[in-house]
Coordinates of C-alpha atoms in Angstrom, one line a residue:
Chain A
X22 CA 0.0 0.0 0.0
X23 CA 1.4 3.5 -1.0
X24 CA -0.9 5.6 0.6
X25 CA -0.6 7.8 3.6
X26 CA -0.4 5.6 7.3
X27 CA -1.2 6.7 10.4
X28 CA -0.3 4.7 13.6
X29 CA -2.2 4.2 15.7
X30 CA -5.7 4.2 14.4
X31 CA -7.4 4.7 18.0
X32 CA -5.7 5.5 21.2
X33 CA -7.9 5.9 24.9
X34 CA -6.0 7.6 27.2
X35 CA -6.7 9.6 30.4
X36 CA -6.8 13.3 30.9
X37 CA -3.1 14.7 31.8
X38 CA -1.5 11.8 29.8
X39 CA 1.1 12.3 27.1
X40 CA 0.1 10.9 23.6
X41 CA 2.2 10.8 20.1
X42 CA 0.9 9.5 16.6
X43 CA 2.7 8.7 14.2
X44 CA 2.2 9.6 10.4
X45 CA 4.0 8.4 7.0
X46 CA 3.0 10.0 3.8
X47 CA 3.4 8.7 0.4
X48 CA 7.0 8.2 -0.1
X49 CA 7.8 10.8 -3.2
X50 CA 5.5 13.8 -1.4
X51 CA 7.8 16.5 0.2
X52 CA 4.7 18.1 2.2
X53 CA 3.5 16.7 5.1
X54 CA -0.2 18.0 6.9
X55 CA -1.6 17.5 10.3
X56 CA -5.3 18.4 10.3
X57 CA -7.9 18.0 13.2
X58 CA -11.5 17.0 12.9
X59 CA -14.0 17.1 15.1
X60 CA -17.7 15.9 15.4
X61 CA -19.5 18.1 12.6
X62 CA -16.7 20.3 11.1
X63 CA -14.3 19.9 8.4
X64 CA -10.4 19.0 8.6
X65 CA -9.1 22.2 10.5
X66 CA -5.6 22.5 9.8
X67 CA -2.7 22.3 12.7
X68 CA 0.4 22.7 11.0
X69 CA 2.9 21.8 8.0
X70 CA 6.0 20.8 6.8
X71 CA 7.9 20.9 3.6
X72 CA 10.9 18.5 3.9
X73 CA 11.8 18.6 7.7
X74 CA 11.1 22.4 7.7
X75 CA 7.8 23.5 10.0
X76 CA 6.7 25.9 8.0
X77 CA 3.2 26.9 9.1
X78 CA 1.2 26.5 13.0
X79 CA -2.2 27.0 13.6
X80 CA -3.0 29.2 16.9
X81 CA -5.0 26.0 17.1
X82 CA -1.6 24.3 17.9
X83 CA -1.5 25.0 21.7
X84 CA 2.2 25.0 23.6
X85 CA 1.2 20.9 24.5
X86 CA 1.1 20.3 20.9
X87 CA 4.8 19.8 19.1
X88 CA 4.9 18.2 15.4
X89 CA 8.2 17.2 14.1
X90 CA 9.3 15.7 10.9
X91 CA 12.8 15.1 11.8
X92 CA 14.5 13.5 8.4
X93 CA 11.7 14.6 5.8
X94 CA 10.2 11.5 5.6
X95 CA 7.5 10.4 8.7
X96 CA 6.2 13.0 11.2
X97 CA 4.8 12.8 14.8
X98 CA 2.5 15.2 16.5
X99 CA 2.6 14.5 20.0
X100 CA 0.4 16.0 22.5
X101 CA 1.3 17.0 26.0
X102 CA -1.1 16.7 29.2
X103 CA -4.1 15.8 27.2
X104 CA -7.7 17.5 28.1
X105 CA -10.8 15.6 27.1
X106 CA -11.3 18.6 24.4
X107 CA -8.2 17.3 22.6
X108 CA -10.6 14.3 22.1
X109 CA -10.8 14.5 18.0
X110 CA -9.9 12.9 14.7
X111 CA -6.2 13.8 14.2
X112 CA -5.4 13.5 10.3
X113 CA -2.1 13.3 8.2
X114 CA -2.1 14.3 4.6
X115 CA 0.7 14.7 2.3
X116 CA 1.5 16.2 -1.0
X117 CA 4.4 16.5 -4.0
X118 CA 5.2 20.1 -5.2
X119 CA 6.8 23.5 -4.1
X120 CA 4.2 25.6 -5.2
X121 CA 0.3 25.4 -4.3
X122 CA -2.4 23.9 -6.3
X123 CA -0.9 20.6 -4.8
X124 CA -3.7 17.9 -4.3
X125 CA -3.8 16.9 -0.4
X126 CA -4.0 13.1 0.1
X127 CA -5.2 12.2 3.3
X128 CA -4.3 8.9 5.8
X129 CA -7.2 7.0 7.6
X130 CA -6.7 8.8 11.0
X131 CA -5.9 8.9 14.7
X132 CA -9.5 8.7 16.6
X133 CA -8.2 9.8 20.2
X134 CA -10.2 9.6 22.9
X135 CA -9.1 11.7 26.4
X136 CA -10.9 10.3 29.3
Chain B
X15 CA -15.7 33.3 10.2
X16 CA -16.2 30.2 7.8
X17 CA -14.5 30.8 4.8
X18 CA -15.9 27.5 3.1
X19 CA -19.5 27.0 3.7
X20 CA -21.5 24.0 2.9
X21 CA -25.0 24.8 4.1
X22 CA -26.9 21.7 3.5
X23 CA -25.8 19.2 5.9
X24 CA -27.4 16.7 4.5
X25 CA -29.3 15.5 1.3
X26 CA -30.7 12.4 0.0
X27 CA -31.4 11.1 -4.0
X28 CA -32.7 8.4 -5.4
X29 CA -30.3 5.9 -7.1
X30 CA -29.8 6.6 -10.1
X31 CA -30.6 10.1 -10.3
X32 CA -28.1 13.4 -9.9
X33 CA -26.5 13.9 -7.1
X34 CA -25.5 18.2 -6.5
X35 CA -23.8 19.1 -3.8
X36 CA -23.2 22.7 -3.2
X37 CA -20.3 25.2 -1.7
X38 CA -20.0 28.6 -1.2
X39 CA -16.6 30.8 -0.5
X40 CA -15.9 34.2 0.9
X41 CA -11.9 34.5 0.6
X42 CA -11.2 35.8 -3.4
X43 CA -7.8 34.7 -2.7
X44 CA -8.9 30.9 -3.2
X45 CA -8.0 29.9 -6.4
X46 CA -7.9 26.2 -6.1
X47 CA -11.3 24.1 -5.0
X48 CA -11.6 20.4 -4.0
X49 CA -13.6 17.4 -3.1
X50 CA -13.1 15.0 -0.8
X51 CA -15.1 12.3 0.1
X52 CA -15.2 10.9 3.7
X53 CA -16.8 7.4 4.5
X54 CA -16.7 6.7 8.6
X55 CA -13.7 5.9 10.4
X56 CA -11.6 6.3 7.5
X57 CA -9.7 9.9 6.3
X58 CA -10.6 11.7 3.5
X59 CA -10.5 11.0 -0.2
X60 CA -9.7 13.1 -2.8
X61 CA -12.5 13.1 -5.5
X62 CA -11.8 16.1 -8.1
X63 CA -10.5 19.8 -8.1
X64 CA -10.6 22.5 -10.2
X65 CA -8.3 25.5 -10.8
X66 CA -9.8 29.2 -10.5
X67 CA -8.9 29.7 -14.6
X68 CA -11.5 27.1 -15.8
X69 CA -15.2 27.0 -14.8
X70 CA -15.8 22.9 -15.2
X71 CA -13.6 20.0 -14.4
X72 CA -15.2 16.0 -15.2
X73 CA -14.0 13.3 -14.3
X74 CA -16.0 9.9 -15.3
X75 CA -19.6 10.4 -13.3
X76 CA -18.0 13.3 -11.6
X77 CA -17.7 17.3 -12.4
X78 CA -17.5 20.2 -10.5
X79 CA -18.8 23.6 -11.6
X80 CA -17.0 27.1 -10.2
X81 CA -18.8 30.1 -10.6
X82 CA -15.9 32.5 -9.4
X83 CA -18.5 35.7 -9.4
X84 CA -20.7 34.2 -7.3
X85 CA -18.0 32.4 -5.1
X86 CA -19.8 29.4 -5.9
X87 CA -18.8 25.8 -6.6
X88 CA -21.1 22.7 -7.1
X89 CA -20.6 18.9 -7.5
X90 CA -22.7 16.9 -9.7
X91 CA -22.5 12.9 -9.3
X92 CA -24.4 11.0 -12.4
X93 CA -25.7 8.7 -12.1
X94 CA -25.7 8.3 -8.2
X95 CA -24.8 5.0 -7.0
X96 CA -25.1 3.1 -3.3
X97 CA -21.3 3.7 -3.0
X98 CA -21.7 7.3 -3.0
X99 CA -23.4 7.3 0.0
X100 CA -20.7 9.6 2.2
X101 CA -19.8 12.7 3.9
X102 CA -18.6 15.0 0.8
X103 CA -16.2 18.1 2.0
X104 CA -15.8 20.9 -0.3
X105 CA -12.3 22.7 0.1
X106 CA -10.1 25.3 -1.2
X107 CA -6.9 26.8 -1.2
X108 CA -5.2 30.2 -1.8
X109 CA -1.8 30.9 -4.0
X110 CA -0.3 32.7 -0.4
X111 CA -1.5 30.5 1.0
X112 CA -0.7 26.1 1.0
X113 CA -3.2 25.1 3.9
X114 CA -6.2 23.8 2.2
X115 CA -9.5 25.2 3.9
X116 CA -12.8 22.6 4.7
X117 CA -16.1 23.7 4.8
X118 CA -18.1 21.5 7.4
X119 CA -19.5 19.0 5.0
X120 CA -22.7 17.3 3.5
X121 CA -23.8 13.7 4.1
X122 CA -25.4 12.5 0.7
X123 CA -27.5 9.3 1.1
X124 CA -28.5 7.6 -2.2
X125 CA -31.7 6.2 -1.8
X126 CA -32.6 2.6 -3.1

């Protein structure tokens, strides 16, 4: 499969807990996405790299959020202290290109649940 | 302030029969529009874009229509199959801009 993974697909933890996820895109794309979703809204973008560059960070991206991408290939997102209103979708998308117009192709998701 | 607004959150067809889903934008800086289609538990899936410069992209039962005066985009599914019964997200994107923008979606049901 060539597609964006993201690892793991569910993860139940408890409030104040640390949690990372894991995302690798489609091998060629140089741009790398995190996106939230929650319950009724579209993707709401977090933050972005181009190679291992951060290049973009939502205000949505509180201080107990950090995304790396530390070779340019996979990324984590890890989140610090976790609130129940962290509880979301957490999606990875990746694309090929240095200019925009780039079509955005999406993994299947983190589901996290904070208790 | 939603920049991407879908404001049907849901619709139903009957099989067989078109499918429109609509979008509206406020930003005039977009100049790139998408469609992704979401089943549960899984991420989005890219259906079909369109560049600001042309007014009508198709691909197989699939084609968007932009209406850049209007800030208005529309996807039209013919004919509408079982499968197509999803959560479609309309999206766009500005040239200053690489973070691709969701409007909050429409849940189409094709009806038997």
């Amino acid at each position: 499969d060539t597609g964006v993974s993201q690892d793991p697909r569910h993860k139940i933890t408890k409030r104040g807990q640390n949690v990372t996820f894991r995302c690798d895109p489609i091998s060629e794309h140089n741009r790398l996405y995190w996106y939230r979703q929650t319950l009724g809204q579209g993707p709401e973008f977090l933050t972005y790299f181009q190679n291992e560059a951060q290049l973009e960070k939502s205000r949505l991206l509180s201080d107990r959020f950090s995304a790396e991408r530390p070779k340019g290939s996979f990324s984590t997102l890890e989140i610090q202290r976790t609130e129940q209103g962290d509880s979301a979708m957490y999606l990875c998308a990746s694309s090929f290109g240095t200019v925009n117009q780039e079509t955005q192709y999406f993994g299947p998701g983190t589901r996290l649940l904070v208790l | 302030d939603q920049q991407v607004k879908q404001n049907s959150p849901s619709l139903s067809v009957q099989e067989g029969r078109i499918s429109i889903l609509n979008c509206d934008y406020t930003n005039s800086m977009f100049d790139y529009f998408l469609w992704y289609k979401k089943y549960p538990a899984e991420g989005p899936t890219f259906l079909i874009s369109i560049s600001s410069i042309k007014d009508k992209n198709e691909d197989g039962r699939f084609t968007v229509f932009l209406n850049k005066s209007a800030k208005h985009l529309s996807l039209h599914i013919v004919p509408s199959q079982p499968g197509d019964s999803a959560v479609y997200f309309c999206a766009a994107s500005g040239w200053v801009d690489d973070k691709i923008i969701f409007g909050k979606g429409t849940r189409l049901h094709i009806l038997p």
